[in-house]
N, CA, C and O atoms as a printed pandas DataFrame, in Angstrom:
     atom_number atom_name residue_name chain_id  residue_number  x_coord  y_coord  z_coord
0              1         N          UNK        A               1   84.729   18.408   69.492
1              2        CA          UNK        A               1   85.316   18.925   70.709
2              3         C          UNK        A               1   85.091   20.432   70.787
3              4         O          UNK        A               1   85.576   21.104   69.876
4              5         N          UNK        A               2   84.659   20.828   71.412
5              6        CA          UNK        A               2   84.126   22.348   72.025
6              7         C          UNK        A               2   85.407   23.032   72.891
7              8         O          UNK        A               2   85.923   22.595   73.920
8              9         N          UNK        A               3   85.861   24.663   71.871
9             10        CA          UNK        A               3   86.833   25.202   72.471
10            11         C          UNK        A               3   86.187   26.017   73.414
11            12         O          UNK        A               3   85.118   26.368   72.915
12            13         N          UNK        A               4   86.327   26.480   74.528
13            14        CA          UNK        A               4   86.183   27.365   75.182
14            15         C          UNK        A               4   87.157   28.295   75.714
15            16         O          UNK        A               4   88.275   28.195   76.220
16            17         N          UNK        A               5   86.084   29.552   75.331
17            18        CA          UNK        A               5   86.937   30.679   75.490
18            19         C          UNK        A               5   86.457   31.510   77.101
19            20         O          UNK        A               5   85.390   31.323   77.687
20            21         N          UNK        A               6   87.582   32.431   77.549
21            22        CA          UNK        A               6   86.645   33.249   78.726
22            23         C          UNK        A               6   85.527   33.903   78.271
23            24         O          UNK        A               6   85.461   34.045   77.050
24            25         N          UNK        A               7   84.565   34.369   78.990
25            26        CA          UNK        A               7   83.661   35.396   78.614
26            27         C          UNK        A               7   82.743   34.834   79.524
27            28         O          UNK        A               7   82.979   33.957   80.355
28            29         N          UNK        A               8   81.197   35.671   79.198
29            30        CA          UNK        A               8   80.205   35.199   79.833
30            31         C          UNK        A               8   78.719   34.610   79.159
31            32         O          UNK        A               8   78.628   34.857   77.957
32            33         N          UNK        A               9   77.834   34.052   79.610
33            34        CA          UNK        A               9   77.309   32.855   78.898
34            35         C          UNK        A               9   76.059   32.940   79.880
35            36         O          UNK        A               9   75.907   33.725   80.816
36            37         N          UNK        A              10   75.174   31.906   79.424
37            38        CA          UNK        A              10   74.137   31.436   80.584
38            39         C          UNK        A              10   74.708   30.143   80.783
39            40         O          UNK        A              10   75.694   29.589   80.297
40            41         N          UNK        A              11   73.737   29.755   81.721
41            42        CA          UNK        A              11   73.747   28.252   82.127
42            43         C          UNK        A              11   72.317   27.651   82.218
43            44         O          UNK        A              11   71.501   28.212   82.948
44            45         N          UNK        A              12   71.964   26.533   81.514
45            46        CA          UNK        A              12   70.483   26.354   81.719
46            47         C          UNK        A              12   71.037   25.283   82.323
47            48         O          UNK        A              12   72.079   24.768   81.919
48            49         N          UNK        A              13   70.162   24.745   83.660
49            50        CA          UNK        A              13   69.403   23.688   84.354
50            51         C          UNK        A              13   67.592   23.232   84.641
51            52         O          UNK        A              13   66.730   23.524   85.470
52            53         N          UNK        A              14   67.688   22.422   83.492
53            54        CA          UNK        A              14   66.158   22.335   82.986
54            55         C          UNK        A              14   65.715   23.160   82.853
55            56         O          UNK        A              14   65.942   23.492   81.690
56            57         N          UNK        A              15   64.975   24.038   83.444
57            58        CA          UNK        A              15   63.885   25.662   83.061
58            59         C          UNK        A              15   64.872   26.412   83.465
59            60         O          UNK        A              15   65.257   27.318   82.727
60            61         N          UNK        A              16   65.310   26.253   84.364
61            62        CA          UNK        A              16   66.287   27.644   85.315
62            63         C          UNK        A              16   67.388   28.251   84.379
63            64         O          UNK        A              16   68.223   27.418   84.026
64            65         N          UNK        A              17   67.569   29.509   83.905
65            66        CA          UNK        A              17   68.469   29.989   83.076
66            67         C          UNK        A              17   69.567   31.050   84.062
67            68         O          UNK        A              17   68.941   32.035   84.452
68            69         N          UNK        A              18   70.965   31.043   84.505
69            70        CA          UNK        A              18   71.342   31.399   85.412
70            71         C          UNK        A              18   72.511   31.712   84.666
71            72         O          UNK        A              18   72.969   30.897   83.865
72            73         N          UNK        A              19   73.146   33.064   84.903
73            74        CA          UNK        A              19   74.098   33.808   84.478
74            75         C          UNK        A              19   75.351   33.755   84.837
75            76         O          UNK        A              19   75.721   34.133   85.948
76            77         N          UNK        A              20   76.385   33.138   83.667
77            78        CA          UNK        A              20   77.445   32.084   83.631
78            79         C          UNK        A              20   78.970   33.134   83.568
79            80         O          UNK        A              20   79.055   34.087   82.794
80            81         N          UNK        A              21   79.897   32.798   84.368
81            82        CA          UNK        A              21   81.183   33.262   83.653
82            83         C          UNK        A              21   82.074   32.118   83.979
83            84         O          UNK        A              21   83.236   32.107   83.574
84            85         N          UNK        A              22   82.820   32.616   81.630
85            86        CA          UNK        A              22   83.386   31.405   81.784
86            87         C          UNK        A              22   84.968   31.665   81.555
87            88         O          UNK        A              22   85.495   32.435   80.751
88            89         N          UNK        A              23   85.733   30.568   82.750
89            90        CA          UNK        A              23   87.112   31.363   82.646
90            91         C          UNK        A              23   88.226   29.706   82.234
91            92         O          UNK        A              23   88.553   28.834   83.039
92            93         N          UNK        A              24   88.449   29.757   81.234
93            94        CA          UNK        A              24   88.736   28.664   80.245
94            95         C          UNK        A              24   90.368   28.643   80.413
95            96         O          UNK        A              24   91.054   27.641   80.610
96            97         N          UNK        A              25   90.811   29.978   80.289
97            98        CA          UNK        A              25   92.265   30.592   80.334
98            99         C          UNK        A              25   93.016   29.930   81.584
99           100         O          UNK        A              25   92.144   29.470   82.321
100          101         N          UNK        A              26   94.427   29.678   82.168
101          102        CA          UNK        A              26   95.033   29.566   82.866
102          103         C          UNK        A              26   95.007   30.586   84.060
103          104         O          UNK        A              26   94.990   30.432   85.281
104          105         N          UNK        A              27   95.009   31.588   83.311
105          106        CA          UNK        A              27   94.863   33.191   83.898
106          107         C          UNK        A              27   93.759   32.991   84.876
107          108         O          UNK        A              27   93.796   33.118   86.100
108          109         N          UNK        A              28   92.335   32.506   83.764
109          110        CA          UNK        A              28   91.178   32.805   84.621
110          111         C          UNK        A              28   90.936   31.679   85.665
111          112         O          UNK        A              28   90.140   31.634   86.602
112          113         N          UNK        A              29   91.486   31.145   85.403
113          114        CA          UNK        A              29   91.336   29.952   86.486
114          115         C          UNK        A              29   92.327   29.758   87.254
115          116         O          UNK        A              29   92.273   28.874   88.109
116          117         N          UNK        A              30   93.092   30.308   87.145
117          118        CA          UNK        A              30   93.918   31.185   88.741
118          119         C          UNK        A              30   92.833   31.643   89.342
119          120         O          UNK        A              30   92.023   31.054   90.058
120          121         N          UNK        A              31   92.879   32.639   89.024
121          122        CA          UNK        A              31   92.109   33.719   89.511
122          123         C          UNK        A              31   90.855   33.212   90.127
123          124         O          UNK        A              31   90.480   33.581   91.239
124          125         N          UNK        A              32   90.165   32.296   89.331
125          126        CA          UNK        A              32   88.455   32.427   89.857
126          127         C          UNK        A              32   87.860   33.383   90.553
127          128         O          UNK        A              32   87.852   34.594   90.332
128          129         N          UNK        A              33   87.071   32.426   91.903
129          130        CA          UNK        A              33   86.454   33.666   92.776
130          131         C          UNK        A              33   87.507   34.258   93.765
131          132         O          UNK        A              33   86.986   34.914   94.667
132          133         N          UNK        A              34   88.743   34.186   93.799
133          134        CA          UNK        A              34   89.733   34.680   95.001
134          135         C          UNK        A              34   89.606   36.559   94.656
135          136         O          UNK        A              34   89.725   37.217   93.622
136          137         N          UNK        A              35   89.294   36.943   96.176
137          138        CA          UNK        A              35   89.173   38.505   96.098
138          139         C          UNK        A              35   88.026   38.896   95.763
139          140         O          UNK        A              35   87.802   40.042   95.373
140          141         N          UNK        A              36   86.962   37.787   95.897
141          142        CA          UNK        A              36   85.313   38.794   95.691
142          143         C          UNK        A              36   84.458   38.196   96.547
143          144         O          UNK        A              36   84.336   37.021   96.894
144          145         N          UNK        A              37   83.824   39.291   96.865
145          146        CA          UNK        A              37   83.061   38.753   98.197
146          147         C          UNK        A              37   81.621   37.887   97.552
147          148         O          UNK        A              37   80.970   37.104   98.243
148          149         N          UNK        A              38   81.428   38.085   96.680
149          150        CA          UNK        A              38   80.268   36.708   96.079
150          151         C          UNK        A              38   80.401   36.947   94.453
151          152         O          UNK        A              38   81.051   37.742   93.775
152          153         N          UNK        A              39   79.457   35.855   94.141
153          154        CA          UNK        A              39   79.315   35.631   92.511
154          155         C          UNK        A              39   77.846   35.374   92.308
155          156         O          UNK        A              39   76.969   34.712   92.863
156          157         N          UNK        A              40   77.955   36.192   91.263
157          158        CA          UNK        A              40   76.219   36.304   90.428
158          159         C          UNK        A              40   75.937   35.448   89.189
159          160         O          UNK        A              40   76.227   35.542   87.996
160          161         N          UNK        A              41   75.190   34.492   90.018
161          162        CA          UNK        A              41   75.340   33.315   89.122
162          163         C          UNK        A              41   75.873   32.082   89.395
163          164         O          UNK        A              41   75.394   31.260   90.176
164          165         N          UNK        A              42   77.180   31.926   88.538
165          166        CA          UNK        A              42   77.915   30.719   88.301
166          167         C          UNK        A              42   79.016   30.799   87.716
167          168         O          UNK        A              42   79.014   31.322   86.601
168          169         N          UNK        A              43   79.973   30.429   88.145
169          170        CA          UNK        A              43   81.527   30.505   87.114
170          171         C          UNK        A              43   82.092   28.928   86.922
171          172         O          UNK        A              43   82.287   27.986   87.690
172          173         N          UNK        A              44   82.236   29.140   85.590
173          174        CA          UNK        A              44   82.671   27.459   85.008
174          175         C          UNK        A              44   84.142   27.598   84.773
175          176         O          UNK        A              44   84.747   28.324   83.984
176          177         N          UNK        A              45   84.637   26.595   85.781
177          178        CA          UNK        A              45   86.588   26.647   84.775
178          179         C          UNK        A              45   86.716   25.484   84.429
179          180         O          UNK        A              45   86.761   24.556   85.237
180          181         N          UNK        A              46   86.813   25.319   82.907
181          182        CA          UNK        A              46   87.861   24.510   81.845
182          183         C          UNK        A              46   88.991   24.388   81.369
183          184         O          UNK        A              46   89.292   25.289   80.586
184          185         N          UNK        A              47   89.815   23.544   81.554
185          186        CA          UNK        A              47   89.944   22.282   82.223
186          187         C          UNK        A              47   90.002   22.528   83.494
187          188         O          UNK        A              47   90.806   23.353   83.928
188          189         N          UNK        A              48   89.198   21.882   84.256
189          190        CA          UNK        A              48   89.505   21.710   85.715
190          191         C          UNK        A              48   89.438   19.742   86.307
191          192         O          UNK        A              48   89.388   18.744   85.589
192          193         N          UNK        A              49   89.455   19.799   87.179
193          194        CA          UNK        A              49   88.789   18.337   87.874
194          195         C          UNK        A              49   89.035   18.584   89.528
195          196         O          UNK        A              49   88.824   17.892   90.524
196          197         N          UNK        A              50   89.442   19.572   89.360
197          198        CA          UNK        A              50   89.339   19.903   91.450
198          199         C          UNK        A              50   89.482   21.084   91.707
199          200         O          UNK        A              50   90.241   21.557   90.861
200          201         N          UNK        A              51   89.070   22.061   92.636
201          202        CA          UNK        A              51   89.285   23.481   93.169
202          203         C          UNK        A              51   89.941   23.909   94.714
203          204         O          UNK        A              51   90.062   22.918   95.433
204          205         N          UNK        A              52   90.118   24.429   94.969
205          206        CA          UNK        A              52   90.375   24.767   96.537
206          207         C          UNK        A              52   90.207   25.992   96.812
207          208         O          UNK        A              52   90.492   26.899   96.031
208          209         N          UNK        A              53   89.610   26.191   98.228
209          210        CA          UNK        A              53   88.987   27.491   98.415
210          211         C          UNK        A              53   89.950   28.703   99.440
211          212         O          UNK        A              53   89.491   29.681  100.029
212          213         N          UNK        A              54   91.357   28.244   99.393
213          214        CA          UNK        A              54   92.540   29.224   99.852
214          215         C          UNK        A              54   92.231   30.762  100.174
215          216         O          UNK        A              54   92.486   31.234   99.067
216          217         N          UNK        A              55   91.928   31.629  100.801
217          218        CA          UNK        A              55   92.199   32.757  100.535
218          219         C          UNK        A              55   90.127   33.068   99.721
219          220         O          UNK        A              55   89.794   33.845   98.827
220          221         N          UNK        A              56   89.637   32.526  100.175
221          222        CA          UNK        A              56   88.513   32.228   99.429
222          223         C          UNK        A              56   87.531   33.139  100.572
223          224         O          UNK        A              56   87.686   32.767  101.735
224          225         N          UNK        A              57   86.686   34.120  100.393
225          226        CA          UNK        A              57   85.894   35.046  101.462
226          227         C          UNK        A              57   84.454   34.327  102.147
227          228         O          UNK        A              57   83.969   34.572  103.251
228          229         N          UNK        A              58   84.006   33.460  101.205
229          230        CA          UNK        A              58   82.645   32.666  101.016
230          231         C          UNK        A              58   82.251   31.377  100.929
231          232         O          UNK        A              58   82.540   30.860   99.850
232          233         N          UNK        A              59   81.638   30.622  101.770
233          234        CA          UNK        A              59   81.273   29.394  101.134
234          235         C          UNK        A              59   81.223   29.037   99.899
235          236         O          UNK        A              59   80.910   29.994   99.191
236          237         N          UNK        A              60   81.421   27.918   99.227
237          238        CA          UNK        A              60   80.698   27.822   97.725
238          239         C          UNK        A              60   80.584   26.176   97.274
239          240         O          UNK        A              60   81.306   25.210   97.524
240          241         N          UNK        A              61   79.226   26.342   96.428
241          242        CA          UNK        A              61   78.879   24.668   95.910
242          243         C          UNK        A              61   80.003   24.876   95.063
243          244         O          UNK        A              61   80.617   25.921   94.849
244          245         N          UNK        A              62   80.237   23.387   94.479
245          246        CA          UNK        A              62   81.445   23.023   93.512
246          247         C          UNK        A              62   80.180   22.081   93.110
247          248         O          UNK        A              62   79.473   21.461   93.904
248          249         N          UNK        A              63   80.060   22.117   91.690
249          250        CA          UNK        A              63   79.902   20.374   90.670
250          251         C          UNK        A              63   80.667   20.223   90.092
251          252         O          UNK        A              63   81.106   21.209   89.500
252          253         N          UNK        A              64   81.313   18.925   89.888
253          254        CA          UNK        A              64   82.258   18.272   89.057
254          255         C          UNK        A              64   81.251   18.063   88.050
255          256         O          UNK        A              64   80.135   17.587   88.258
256          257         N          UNK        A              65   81.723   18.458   86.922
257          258        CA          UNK        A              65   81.039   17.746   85.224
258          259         C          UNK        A              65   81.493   16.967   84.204
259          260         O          UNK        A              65   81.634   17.907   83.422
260          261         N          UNK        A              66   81.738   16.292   83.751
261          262        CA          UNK        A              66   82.090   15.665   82.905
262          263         C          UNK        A              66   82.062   16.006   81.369
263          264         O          UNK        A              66   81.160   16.760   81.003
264          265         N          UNK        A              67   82.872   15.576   80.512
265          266        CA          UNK        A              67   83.013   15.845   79.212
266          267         C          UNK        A              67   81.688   16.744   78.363
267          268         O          UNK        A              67   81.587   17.743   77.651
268          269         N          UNK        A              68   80.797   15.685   78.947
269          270        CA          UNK        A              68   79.084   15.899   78.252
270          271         C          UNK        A              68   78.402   17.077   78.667
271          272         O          UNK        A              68   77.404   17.519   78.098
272          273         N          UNK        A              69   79.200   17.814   80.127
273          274        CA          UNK        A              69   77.892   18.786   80.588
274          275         C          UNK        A              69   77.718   18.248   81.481
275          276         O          UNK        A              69   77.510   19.059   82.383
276          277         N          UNK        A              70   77.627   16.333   82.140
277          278        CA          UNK        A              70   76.350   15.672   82.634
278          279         C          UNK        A              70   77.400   15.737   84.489
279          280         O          UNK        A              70   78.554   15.361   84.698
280          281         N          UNK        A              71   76.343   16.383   85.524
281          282        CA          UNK        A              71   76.944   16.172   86.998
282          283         C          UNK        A              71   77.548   15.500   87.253
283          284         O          UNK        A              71   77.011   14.495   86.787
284          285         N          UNK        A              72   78.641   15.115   87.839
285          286        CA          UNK        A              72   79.384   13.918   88.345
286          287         C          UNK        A              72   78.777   14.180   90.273
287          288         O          UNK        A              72   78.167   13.320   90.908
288          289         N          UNK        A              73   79.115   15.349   90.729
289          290        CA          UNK        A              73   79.057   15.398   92.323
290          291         C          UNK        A              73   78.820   16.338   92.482
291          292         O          UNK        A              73   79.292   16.964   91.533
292          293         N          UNK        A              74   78.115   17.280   93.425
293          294        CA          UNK        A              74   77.810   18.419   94.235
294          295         C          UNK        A              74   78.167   18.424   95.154
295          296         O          UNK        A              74   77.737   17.516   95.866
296          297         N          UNK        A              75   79.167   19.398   95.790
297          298        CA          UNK        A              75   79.645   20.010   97.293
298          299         C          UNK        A              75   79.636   21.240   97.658
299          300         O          UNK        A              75   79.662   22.231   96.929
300          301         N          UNK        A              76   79.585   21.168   99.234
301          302        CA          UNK        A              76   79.527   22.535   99.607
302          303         C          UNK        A              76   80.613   22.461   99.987
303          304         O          UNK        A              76   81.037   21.376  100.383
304          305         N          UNK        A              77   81.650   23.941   99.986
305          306        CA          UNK        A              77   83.188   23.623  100.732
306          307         C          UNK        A              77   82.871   25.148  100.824
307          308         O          UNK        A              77   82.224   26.030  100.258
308          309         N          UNK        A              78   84.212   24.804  102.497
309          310        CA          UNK        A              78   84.186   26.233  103.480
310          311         C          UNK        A              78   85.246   26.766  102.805
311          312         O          UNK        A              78   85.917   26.175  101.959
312          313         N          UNK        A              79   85.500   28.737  103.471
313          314        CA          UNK        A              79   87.135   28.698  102.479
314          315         C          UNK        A              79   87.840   28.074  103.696
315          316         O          UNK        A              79   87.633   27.988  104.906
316          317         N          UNK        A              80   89.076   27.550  102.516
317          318        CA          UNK        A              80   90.568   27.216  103.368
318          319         C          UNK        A              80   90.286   25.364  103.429
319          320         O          UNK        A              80   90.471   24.571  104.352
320          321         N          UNK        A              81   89.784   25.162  102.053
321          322        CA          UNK        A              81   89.791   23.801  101.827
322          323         C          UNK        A              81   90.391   23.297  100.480
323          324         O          UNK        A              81   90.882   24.043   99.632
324          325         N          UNK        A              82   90.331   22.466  100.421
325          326        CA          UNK        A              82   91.348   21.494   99.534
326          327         C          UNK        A              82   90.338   20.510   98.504
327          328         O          UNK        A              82   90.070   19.402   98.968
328          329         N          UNK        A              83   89.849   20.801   97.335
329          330        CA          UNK        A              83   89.033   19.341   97.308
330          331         C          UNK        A              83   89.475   18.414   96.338
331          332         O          UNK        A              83   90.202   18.742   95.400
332          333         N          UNK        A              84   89.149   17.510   96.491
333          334        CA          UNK        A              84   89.866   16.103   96.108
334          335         C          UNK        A              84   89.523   16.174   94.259
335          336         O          UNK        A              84   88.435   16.496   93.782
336          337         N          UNK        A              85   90.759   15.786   93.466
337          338        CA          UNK        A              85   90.323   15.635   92.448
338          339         C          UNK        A              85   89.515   14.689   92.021
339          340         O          UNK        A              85   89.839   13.558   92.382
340          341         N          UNK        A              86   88.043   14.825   91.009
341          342        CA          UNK        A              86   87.559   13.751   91.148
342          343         C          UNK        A              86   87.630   13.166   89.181
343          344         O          UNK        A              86   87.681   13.846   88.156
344          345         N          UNK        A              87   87.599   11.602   89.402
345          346        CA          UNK        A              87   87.981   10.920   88.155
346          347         C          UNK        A              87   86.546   11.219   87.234
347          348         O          UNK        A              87   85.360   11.197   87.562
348          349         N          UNK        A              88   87.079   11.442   86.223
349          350        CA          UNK        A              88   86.547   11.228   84.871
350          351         C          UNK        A              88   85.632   12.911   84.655
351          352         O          UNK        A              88   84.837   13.007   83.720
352          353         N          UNK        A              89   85.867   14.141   85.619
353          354        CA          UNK        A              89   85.734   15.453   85.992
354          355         C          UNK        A              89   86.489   16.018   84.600
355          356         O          UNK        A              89   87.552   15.679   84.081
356          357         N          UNK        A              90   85.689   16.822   84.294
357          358        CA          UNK        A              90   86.805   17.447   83.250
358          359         C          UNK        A              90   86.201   19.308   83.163
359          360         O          UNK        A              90   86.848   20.102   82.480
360          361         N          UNK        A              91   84.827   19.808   84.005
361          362        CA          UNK        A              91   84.969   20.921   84.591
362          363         C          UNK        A              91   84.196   21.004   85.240
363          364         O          UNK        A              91   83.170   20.338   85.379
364          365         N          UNK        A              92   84.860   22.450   86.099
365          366        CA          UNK        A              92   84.120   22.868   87.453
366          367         C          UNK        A              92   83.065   24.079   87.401
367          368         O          UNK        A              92   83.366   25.092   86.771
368          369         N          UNK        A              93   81.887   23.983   88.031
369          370        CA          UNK        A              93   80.883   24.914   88.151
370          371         C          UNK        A              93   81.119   25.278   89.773
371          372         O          UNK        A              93   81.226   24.338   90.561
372          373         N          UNK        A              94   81.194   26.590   90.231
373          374        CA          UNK        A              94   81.326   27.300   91.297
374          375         C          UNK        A              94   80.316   28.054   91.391
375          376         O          UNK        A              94   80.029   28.752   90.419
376          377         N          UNK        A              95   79.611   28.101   92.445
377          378        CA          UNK        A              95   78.522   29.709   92.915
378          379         C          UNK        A              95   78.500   29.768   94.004
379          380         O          UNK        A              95   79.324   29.152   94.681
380          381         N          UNK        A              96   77.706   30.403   94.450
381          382        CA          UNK        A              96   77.235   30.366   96.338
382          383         C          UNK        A              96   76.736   29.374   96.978
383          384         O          UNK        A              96   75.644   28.911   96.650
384          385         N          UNK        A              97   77.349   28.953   97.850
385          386        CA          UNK        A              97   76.535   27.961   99.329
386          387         C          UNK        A              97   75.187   28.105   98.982
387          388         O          UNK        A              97   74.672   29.184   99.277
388          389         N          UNK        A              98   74.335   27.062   98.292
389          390        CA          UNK        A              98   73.134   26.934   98.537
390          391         C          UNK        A              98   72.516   26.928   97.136
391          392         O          UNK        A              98   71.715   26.086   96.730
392          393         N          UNK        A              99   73.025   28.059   96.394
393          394        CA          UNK        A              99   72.556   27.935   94.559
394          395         C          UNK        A              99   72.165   27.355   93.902
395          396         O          UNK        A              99   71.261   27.567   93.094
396          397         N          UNK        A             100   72.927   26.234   94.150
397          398        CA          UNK        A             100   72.750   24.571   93.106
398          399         C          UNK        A             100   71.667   24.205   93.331
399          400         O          UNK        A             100   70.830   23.916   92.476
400          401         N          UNK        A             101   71.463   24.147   95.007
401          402        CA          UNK        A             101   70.448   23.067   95.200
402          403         C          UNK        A             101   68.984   23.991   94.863
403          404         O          UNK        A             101   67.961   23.313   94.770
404          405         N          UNK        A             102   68.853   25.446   94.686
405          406        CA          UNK        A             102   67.998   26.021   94.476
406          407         C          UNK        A             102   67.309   26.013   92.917
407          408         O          UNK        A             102   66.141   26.162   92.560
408          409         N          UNK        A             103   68.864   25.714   91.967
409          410        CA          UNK        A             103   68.915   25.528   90.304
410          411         C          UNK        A             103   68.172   24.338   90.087
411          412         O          UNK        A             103   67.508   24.164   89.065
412          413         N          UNK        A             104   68.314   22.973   91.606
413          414        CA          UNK        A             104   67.832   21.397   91.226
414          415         C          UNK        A             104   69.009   21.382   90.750
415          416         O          UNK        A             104   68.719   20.835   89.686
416          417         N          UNK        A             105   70.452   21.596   90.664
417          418        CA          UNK        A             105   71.294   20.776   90.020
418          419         C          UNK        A             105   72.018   19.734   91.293
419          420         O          UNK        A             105   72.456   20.058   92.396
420          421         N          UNK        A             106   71.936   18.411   90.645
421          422        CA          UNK        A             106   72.220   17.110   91.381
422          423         C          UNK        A             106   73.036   16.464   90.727
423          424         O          UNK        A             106   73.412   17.101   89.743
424          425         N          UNK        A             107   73.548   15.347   90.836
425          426        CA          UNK        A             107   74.428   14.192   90.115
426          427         C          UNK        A             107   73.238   13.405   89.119
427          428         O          UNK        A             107   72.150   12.872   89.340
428          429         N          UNK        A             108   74.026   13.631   87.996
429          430        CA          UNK        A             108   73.006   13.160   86.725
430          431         C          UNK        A             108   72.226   13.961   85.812
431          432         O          UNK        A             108   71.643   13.541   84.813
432          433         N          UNK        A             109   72.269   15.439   86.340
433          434        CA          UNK        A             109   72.093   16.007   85.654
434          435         C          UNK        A             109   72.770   16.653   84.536
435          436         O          UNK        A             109   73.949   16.988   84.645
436          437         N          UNK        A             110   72.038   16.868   83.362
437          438        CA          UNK        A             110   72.737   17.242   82.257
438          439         C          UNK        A             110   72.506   19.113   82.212
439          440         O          UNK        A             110   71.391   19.628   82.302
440          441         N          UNK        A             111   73.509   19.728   82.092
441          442        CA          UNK        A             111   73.401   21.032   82.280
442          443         C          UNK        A             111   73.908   22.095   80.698
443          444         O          UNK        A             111   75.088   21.822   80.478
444          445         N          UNK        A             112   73.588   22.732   80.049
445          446        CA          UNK        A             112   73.555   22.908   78.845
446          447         C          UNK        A             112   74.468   24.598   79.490
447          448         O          UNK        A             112   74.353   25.100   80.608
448          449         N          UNK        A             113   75.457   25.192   78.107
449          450        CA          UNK        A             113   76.497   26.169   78.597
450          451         C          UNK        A             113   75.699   26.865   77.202
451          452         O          UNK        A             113   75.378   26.182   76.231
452          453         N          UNK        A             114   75.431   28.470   77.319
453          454        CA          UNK        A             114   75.547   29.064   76.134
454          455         C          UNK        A             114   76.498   30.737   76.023
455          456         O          UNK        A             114   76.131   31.910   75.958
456          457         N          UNK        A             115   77.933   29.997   76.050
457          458        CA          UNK        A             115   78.499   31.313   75.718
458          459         C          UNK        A             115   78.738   31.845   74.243
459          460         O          UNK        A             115   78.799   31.208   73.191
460          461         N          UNK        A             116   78.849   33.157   74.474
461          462        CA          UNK        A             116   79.115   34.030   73.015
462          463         C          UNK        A             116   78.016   33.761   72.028
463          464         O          UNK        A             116   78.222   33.825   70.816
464          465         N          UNK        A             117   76.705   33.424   72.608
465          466        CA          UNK        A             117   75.874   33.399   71.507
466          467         C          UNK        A             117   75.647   31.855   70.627
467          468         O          UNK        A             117   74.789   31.671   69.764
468          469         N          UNK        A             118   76.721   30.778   71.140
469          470        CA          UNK        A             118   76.568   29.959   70.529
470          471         C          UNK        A             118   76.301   28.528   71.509
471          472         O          UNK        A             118   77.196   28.468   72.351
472          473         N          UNK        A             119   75.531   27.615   71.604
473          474        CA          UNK        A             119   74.661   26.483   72.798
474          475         C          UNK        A             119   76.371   25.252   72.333
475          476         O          UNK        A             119   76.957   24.941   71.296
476          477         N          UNK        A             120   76.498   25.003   73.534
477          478        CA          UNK        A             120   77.222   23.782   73.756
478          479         C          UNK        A             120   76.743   23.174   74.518
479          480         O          UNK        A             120   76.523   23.898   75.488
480          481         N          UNK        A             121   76.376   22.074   74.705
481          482        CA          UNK        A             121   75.768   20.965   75.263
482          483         C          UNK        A             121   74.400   21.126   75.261
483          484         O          UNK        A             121   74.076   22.156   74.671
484          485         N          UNK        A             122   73.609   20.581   75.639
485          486        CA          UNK        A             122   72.044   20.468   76.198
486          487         C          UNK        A             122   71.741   21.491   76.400
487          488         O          UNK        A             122   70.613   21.728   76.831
């Protein structure tokens, strides 16, 4: 079982290596993206299984992931939405309207995390 801590990390999707922050904490996952007008990269919160975009300045993709790393779903949500928790989700990847689909990340894909220097997953 893989602890995760905040900090920042990459994210590989197959070749694409894309610059990760990871907010693991209660704290940080309050917080997420609320109060910034975009994100560079990607921000992962653990434990999650749903987000909402309240008070939110920007569009943004959401993937649900599962235990493994491996996609469960990709969405785009406007701010001042609600999204549904989804089963067997255990964290969330957030970036900009459009990112994902530029990374190729889809449902089924396996997406590999490397924070602090050390590779968790794929």
């Amino acid at each position: 079982m893989t602890r995760w801590e905040d900090g920042h990390g990459i994210l590989r999707v197959g070749g694409v290596e894309v610059p990760l922050e990871v907010a693991a904490s209660y704290r940080a996952r309050t917080r997420g993206l609320l109060g910034r007008d975009g994100v560079e990269g990607a921000l992962l919160l653990t434990p999650a299984a749903s987000v909402h975009t309240f008070r939110m300045r920007f569009p943004i993709d959401v993937a649900y992931l599962d235990r493994s790393l491996r996609v469960r779903a990709v969405v785009t949500m406007s701010p001042g939405r609600l999204g549904l928790p989804r089963p067997r989700s255990r964290h969330v990847l957030e970036a900009e309207a459009g990112a994902m689909a530029g990374w190729g990340l889809r449902p089924g894909v396996l997406v590999g995390v490397l924070p602090r220097g050390r590779l968790d997953g794929p």
